[in-house]
PDB file of C-alpha atoms and ligand atoms in Angstrom:
ATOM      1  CA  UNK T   1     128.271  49.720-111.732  1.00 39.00           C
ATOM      2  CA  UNK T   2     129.770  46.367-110.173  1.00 40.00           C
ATOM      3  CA  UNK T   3     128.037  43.638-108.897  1.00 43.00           C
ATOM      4  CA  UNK T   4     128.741  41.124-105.460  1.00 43.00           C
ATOM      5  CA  UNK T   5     127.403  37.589-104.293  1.00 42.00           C
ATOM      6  CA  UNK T   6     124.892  37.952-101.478  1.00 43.00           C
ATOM      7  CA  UNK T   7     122.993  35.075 -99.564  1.00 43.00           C
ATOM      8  CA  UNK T   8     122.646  31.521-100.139  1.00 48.00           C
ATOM      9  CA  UNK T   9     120.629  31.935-102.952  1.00 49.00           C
ATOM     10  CA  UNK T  10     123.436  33.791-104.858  1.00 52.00           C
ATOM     11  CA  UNK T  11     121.250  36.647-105.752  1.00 58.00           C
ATOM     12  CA  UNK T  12     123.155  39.060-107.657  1.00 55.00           C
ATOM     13  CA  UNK T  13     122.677  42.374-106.058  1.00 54.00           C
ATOM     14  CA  UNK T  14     123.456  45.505-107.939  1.00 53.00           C
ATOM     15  CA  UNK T  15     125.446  48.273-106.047  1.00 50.00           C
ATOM     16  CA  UNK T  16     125.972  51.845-107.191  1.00 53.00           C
ATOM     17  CA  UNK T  17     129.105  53.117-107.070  1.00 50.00           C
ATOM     18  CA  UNK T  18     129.087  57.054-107.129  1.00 57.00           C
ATOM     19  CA  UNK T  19     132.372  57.898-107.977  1.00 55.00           C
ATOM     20  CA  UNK T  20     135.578  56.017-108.271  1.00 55.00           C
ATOM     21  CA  UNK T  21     137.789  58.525-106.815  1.00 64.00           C
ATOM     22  CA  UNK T  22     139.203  57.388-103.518  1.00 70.00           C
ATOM     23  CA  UNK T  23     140.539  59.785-101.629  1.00 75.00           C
ATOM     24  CA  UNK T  24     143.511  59.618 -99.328  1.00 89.00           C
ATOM     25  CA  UNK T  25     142.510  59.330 -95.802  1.00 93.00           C
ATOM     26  CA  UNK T  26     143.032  62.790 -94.058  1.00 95.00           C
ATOM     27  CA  UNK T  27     141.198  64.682 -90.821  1.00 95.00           C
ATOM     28  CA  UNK T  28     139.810  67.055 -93.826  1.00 95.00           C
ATOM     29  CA  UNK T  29     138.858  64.463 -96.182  1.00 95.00           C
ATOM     30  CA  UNK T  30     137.403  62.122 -93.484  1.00 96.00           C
ATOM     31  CA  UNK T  31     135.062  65.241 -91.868  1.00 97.00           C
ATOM     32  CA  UNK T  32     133.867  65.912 -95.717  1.00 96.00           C
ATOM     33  CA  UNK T  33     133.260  62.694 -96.462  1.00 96.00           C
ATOM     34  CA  UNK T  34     131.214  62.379 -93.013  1.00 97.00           C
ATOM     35  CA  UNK T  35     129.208  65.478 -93.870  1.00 98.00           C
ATOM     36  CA  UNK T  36     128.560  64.447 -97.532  1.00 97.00           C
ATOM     37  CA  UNK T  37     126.953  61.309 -96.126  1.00 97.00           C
ATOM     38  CA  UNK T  38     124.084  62.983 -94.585  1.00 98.00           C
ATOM     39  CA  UNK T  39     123.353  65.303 -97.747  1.00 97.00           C
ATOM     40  CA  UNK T  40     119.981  63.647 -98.420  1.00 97.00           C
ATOM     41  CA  UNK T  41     118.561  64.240 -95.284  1.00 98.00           C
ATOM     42  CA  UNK T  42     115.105  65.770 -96.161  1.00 98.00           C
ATOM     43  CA  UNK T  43     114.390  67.549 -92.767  1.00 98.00           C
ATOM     44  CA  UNK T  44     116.507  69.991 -93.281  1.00 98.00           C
ATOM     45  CA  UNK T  45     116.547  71.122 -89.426  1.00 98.00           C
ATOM     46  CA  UNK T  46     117.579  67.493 -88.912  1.00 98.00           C
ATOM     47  CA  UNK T  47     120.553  68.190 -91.239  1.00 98.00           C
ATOM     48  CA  UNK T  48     121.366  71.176 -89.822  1.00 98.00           C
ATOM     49  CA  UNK T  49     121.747  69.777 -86.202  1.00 98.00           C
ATOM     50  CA  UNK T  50     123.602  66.366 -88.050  1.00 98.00           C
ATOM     51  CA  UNK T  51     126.044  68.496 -89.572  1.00 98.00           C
ATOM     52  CA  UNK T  52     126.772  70.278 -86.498  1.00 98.00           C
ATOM     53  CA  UNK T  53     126.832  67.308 -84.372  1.00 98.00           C
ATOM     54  CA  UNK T  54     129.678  66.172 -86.654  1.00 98.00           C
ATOM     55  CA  UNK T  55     131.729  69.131 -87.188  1.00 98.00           C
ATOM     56  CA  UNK T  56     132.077  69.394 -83.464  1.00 98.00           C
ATOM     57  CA  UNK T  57     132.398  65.593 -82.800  1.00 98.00           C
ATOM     58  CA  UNK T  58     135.353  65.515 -85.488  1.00 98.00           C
ATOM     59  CA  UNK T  59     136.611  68.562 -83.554  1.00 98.00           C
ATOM     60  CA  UNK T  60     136.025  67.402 -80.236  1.00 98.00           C
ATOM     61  CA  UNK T  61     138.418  64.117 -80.798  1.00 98.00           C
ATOM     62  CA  UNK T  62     140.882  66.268 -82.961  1.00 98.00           C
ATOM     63  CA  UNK T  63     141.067  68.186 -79.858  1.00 98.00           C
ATOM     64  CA  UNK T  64     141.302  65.362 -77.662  1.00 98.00           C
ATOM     65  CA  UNK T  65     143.125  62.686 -79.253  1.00 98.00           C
ATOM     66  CA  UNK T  66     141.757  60.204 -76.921  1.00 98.00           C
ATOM     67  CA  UNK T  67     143.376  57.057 -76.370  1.00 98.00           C
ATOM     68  CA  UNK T  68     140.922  53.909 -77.464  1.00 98.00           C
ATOM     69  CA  UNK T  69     140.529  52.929 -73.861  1.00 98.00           C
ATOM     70  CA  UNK T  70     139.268  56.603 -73.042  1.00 98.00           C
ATOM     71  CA  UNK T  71     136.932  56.247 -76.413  1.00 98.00           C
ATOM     72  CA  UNK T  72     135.708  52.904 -74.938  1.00 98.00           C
ATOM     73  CA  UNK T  73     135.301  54.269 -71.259  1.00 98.00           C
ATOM     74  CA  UNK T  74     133.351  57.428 -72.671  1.00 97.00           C
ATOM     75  CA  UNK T  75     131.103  54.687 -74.537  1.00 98.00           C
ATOM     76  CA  UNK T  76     130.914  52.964 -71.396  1.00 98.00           C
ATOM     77  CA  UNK T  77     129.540  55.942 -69.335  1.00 98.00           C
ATOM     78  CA  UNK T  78     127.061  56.759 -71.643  1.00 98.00           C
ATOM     79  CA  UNK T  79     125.936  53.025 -71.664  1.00 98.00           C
ATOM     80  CA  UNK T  80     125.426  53.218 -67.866  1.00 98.00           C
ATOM     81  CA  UNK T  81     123.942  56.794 -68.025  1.00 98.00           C
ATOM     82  CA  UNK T  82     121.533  54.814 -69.676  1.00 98.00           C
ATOM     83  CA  UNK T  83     121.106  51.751 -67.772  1.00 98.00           C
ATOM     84  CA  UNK T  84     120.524  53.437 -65.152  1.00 97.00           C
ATOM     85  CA  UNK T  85     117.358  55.327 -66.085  1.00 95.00           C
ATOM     86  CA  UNK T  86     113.913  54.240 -65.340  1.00 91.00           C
ATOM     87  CA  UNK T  87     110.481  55.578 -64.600  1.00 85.00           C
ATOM     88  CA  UNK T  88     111.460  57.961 -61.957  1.00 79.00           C
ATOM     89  CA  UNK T  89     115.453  58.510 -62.568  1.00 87.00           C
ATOM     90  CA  UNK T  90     116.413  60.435 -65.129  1.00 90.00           C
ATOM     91  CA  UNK T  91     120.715  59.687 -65.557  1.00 95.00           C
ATOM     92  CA  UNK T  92     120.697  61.733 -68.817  1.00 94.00           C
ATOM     93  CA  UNK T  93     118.484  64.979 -67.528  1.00 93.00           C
ATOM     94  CA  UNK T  94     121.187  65.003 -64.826  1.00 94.00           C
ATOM     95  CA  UNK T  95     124.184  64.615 -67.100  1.00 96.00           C
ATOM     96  CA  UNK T  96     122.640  67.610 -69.101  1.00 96.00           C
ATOM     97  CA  UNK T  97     121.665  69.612 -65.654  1.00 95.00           C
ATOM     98  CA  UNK T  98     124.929  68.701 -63.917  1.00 96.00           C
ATOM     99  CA  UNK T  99     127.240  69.740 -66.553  1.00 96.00           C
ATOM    100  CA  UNK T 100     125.572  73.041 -67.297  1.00 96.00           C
ATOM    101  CA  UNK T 101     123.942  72.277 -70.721  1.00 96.00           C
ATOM    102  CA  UNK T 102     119.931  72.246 -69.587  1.00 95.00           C
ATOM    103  CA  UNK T 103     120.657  75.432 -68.396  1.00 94.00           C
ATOM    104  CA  UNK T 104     122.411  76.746 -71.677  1.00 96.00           C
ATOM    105  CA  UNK T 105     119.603  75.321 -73.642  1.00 96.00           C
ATOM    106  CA  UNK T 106     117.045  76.662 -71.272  1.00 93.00           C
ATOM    107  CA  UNK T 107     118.733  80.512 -72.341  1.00 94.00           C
ATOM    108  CA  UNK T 108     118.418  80.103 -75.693  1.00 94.00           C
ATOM    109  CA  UNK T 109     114.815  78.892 -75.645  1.00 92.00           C
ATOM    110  CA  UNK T 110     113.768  81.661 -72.951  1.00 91.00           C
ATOM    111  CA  UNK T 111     115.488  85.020 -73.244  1.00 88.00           C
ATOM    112  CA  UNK T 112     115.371  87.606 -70.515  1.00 89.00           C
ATOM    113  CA  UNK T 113     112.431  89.894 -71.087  1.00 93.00           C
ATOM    114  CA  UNK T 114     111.737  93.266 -68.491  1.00 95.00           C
ATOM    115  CA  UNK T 115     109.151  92.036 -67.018  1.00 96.00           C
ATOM    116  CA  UNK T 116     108.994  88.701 -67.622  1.00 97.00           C
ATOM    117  CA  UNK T 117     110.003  86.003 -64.398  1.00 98.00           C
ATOM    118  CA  UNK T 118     113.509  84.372 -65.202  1.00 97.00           C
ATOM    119  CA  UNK T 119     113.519  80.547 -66.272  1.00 96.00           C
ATOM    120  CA  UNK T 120     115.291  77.511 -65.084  1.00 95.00           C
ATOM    121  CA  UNK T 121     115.536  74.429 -65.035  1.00 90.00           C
ATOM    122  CA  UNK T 122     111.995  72.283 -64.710  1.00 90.00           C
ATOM    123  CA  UNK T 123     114.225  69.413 -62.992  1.00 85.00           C
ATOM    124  CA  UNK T 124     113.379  65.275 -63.524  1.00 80.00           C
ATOM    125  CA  UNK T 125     110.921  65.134 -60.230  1.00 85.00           C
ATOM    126  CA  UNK T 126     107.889  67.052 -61.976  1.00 90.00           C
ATOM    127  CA  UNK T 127     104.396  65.164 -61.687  1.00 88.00           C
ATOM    128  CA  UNK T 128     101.784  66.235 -63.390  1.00 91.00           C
ATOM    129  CA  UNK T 129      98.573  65.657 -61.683  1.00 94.00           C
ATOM    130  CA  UNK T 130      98.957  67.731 -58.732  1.00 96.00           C
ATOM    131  CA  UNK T 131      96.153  68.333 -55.991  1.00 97.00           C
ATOM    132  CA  UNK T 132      94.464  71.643 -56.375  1.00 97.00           C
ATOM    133  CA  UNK T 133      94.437  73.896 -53.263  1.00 98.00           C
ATOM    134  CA  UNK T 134      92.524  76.902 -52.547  1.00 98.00           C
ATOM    135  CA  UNK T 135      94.752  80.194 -52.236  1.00 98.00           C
ATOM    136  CA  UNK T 136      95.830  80.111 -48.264  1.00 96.00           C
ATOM    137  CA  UNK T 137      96.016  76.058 -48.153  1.00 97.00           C
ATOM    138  CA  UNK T 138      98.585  73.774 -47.446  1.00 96.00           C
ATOM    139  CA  UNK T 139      99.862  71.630 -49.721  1.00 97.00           C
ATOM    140  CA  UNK T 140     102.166  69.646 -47.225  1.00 94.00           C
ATOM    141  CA  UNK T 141     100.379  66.723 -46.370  1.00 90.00           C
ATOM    142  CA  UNK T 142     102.440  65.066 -44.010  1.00 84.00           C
ATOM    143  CA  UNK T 143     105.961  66.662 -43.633  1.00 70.00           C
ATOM    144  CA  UNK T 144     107.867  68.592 -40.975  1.00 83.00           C
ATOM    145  CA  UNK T 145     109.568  72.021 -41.452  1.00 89.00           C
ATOM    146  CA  UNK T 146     108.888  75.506 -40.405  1.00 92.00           C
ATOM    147  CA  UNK T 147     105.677  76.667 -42.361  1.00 95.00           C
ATOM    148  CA  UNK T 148     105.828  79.188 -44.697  1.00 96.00           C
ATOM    149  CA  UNK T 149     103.277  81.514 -46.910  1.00 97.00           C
ATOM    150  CA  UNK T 150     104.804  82.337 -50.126  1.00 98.00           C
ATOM    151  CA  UNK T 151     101.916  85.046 -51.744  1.00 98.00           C
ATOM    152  CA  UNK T 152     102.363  87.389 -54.736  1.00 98.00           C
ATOM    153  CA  UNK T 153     100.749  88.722 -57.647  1.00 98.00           C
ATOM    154  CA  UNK T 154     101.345  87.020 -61.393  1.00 98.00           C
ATOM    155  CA  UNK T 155     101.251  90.251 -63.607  1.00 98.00           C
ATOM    156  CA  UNK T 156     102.065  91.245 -67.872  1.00 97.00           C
ATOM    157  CA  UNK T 157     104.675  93.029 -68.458  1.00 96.00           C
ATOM    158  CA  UNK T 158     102.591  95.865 -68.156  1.00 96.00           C
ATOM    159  CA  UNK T 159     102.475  95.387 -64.434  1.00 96.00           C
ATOM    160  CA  UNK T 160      98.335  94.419 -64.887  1.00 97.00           C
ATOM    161  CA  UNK T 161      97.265  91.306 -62.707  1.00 98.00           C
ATOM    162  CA  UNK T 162      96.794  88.188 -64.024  1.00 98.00           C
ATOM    163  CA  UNK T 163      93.671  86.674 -62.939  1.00 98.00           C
ATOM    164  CA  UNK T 164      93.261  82.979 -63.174  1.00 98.00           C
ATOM    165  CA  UNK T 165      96.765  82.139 -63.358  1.00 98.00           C
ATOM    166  CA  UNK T 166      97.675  78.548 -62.983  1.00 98.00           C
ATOM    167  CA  UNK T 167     100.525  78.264 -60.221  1.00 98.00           C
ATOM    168  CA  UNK T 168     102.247  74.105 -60.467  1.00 98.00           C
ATOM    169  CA  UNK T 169     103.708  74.212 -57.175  1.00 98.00           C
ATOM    170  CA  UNK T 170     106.838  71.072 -55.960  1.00 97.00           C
ATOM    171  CA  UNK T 171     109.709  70.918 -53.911  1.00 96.00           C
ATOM    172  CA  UNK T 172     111.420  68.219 -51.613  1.00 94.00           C
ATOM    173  CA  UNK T 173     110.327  67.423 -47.864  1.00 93.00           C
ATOM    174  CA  UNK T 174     112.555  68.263 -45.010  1.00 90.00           C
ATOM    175  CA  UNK T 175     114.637  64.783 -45.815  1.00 91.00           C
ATOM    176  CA  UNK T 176     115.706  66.338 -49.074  1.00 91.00           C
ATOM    177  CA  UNK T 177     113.521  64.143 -50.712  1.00 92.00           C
ATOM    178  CA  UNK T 178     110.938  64.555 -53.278  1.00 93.00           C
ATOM    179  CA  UNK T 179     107.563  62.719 -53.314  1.00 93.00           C
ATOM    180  CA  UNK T 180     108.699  60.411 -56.531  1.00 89.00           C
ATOM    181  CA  UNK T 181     111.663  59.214 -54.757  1.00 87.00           C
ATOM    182  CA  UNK T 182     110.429  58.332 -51.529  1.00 90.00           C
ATOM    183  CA  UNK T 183     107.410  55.964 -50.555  1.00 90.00           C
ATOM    184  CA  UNK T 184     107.211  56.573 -47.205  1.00 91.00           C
ATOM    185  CA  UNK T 185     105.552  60.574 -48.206  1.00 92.00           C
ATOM    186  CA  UNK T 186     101.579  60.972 -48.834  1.00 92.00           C
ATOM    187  CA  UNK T 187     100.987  60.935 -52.681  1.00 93.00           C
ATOM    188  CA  UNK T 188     101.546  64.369 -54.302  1.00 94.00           C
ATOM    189  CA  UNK T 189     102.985  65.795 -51.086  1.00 95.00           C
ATOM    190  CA  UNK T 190     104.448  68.690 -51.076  1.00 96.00           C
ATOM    191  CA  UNK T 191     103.012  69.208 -54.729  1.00 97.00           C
ATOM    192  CA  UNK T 192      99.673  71.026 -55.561  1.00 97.00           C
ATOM    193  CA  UNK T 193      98.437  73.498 -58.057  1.00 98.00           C
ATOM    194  CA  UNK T 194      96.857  77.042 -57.340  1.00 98.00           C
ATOM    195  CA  UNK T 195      94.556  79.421 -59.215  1.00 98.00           C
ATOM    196  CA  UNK T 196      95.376  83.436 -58.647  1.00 98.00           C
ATOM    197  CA  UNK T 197      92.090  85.296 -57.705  1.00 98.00           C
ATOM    198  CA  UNK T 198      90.650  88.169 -59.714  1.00 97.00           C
ATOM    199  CA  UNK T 199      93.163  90.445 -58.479  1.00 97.00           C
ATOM    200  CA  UNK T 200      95.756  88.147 -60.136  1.00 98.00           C
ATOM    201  CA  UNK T 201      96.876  87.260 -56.396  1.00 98.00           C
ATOM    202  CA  UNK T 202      98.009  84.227 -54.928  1.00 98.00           C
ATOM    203  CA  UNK T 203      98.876  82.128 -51.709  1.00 98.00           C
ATOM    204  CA  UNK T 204     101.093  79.139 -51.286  1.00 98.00           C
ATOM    205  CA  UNK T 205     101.357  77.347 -48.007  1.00 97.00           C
ATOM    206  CA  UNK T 206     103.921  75.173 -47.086  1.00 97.00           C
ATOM    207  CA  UNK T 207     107.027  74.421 -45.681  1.00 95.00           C
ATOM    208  CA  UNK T 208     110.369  76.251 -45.848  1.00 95.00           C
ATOM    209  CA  UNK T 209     112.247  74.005 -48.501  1.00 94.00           C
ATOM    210  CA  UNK T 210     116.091  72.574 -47.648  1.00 94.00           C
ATOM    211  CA  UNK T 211     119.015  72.033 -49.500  1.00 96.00           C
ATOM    212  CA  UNK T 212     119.273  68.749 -50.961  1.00 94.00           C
ATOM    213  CA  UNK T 213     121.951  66.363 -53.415  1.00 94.00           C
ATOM    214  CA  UNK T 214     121.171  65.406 -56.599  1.00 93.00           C
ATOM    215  CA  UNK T 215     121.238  61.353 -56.773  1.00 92.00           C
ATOM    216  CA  UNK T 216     124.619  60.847 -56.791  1.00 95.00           C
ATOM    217  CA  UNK T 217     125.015  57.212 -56.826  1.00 95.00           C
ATOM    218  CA  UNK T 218     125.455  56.776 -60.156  1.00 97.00           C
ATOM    219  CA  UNK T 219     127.503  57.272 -63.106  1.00 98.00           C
ATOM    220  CA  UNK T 220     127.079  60.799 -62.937  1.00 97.00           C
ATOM    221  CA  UNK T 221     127.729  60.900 -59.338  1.00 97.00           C
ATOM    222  CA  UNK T 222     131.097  59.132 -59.882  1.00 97.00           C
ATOM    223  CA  UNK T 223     131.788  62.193 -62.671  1.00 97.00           C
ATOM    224  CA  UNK T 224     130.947  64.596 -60.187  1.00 97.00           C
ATOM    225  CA  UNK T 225     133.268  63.088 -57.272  1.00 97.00           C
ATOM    226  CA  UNK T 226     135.950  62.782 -60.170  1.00 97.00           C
ATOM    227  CA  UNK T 227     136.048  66.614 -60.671  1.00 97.00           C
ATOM    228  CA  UNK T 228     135.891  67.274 -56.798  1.00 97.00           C
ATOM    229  CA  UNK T 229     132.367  69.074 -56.783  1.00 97.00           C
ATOM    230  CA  UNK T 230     129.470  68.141 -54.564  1.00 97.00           C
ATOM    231  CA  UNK T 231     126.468  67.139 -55.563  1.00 96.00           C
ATOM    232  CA  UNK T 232     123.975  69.931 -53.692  1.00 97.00           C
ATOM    233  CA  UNK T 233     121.433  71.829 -54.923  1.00 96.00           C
ATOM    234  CA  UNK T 234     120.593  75.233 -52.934  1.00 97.00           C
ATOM    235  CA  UNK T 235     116.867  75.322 -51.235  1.00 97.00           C
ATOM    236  CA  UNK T 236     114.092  76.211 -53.947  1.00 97.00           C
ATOM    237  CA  UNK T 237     110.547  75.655 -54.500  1.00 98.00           C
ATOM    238  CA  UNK T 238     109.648  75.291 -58.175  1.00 98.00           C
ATOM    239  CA  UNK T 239     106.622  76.529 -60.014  1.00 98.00           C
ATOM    240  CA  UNK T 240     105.637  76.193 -63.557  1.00 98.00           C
ATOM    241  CA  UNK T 241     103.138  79.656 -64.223  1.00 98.00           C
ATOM    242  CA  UNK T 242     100.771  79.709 -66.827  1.00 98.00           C
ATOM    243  CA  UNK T 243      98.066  81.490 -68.015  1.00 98.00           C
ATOM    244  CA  UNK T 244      95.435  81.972 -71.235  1.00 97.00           C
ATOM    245  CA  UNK T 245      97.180  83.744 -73.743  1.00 96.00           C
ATOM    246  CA  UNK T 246     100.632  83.949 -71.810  1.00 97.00           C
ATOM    247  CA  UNK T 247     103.503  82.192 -72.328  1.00 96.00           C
ATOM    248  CA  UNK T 248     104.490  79.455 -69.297  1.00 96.00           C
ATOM    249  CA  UNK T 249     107.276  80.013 -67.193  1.00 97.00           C
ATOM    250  CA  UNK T 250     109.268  77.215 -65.442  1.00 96.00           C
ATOM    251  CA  UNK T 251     111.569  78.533 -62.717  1.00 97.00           C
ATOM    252  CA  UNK T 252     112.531  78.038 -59.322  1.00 97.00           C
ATOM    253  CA  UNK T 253     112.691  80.505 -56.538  1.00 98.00           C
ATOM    254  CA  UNK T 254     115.838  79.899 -53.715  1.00 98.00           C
ATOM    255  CA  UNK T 255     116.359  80.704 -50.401  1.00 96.00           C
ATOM    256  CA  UNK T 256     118.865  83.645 -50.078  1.00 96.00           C
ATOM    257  CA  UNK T 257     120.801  82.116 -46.885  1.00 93.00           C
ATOM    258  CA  UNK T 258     121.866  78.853 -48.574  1.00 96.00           C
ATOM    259  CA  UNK T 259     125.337  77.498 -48.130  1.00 96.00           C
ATOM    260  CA  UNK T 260     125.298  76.596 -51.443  1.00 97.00           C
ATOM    261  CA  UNK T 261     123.370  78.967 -53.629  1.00 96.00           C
ATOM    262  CA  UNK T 262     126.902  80.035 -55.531  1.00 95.00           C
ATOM    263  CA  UNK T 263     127.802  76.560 -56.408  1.00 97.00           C
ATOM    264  CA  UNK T 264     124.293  75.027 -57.245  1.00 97.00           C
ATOM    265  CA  UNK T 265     125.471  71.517 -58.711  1.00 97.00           C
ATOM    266  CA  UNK T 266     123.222  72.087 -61.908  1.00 96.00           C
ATOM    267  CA  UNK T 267     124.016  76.269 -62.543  1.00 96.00           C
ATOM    268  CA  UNK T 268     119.994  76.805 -61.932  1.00 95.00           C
ATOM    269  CA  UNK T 269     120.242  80.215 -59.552  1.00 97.00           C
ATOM    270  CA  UNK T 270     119.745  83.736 -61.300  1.00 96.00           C
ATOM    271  CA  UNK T 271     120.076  86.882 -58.901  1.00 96.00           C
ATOM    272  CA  UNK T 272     116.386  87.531 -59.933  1.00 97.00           C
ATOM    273  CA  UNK T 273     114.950  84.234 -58.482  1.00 97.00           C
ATOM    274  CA  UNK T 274     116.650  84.475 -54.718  1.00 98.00           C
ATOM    275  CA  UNK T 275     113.979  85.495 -52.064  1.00 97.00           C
ATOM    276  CA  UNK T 276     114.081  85.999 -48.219  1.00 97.00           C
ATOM    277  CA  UNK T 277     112.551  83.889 -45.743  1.00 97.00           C
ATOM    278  CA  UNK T 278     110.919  86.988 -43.211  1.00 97.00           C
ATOM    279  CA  UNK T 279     110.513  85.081 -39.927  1.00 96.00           C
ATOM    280  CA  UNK T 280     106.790  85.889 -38.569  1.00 93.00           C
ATOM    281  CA  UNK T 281     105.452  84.256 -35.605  1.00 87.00           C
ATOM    282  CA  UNK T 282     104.475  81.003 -36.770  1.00 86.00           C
ATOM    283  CA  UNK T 283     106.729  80.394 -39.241  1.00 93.00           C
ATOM    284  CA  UNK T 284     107.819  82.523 -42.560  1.00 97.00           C
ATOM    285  CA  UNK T 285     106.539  84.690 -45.179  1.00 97.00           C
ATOM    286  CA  UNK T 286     108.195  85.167 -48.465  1.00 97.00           C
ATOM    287  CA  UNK T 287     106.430  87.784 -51.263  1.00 97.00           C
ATOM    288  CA  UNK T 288     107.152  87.585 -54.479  1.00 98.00           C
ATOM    289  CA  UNK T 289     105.394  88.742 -57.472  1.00 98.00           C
ATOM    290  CA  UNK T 290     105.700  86.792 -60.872  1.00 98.00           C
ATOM    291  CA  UNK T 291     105.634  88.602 -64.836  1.00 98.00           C
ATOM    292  CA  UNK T 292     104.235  86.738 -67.828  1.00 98.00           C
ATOM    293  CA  UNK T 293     104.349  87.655 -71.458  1.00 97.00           C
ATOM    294  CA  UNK T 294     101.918  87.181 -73.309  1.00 95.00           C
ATOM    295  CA  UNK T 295     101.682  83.946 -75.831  1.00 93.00           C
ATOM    296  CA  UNK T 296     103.286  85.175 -79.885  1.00 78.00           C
TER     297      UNK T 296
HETATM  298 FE1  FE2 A 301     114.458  70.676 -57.241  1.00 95.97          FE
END
């Protein structure tokens, strides 16, 4: 036990000392002592993820020796990957999306299952809210592009229709744009929720979707310049399906002609989630049928 002067008041403030044993400074010692530190955490999943996060931060700069001016200039980045996020933009979602981790996450948390529609990533442009449309309506409000009827069934895993399945439909207008990021578009266009029928079958009008870039004029746009990739995403329409008793999905579903379906700028494509475009007369039809589990 020692004591030390604190304040004006010289109040004598008792410190415990655990051990006297100082140990020489080492990359071993110094990740042990780290670790030890956060012994006393009482969530022990909170521990679990601390002790992780600093066994592979220690390793990360062991591996990396950076300089102090590339320590400050990562602490920098992350500062404006901050700054830069508001009520609509989302700097750190696309730092995770961008660089492959939402997707990594999004496997662990949602295994393929036979059956079951194949996840990705929900994206930072969901609204909740959405209109609701009756199966066959439109839920482009004011946008151009060549229509399209996307219609399907939402099944178990048994292959048995769904009925009543809830269908949150979004994608971007023909500028690339989605409703959140642009004022000039009708509120919620281009965004509306369907219901399947008793049959478990549904019908989604609207437009034929278009590639569009991720923002890319920020901090994580300069990243993504910096290792020479672009900053495209590959035409999709997203959907979040959910039902009573079933487990959600949240996927996306992209058009199979797209320049850039191979080298989608946040890894979201699976082979299972690519559909055609049939041309009809007025427009397109795609048909694809979606699989639910149900809830554990
Ligand atoms: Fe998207």
């Amino acid at each position: 036990m020692i004591t030390r002067t604190e304040s004006k008041s010289i109040k004598l403030i008792p410190i415990k000392v655990e051990s006297e044993t100082v140990t020489e400074f080492s990359e071993q010692s110094h990740l042990e002592e780290a670790l030890h530190r956060v012994q006393k955490t009482t969530d022990p999943r909170l521990k679990e993820v601390l002790e992780a996060f600093i066994k592979h931060m220690f390793a990360f700069v062991n591996d990396v020796k950076p300089s102090e001016k590339e320590w400050m200039a990562g602490i920098q980045f992350l500062t404006e990957v901050g700054q830069k996020c508001d009520n609509v933009r989302q700097e750190y979602i696309l730092f995770s999306d961008t660089f492959g981790i939402t997707m990594l996450v999004d496997h662990h948390n949602h295994k393929a299952v036979p059956g079951v529609t194949e996840s990705s990533v929900l994206g930072p442009f969901y609204r909740e809210g959405a209109p609701a449309y009756q199966n066959g309506e439109s839920m482009c409000q004011d946008s151009a592009g060549d229509p399209v009827v996307i219609a399907g069934t939402v099944k178990d895993v048994q292959g048995k229709p769904i009925a009543n399945a809830k269908l949150d439909v979004w994608q971007t207008a023909a500028n690339g744009f989605y409703q959140v990021q642009d004022p000039l578009q009708s509120d919620f266009n281009l965004s509306g929720v369907y219901h399947t029928d008793d049959d478990g079958h549904f019908e989604v009008r609207t437009v034929k979707p278009v590639s569009y870039t991720v923002p890319d004029d920020g901090p994580v746009g300069r990243l993504l310049n910096a290792t020479g990739r672009h900053a495209y995403r590959p035409a999709h329409v997203h959907f979040v399906i959910s039902a009573d008793n079933y487990k959600p999905v949240v996927t996306q579903l992209f058009t199979d002609d797209d320049a850039y379906l191979r080298s989608d700028a946040v890894f979201g494509v699976k082979d299972s989630l690519v559909i055609h475009y049939t041309p009809e007369d007025k427009g397109y039809k795609v048909s694809y049928d979606f699989g639910l589990k149900s809830a554990d």
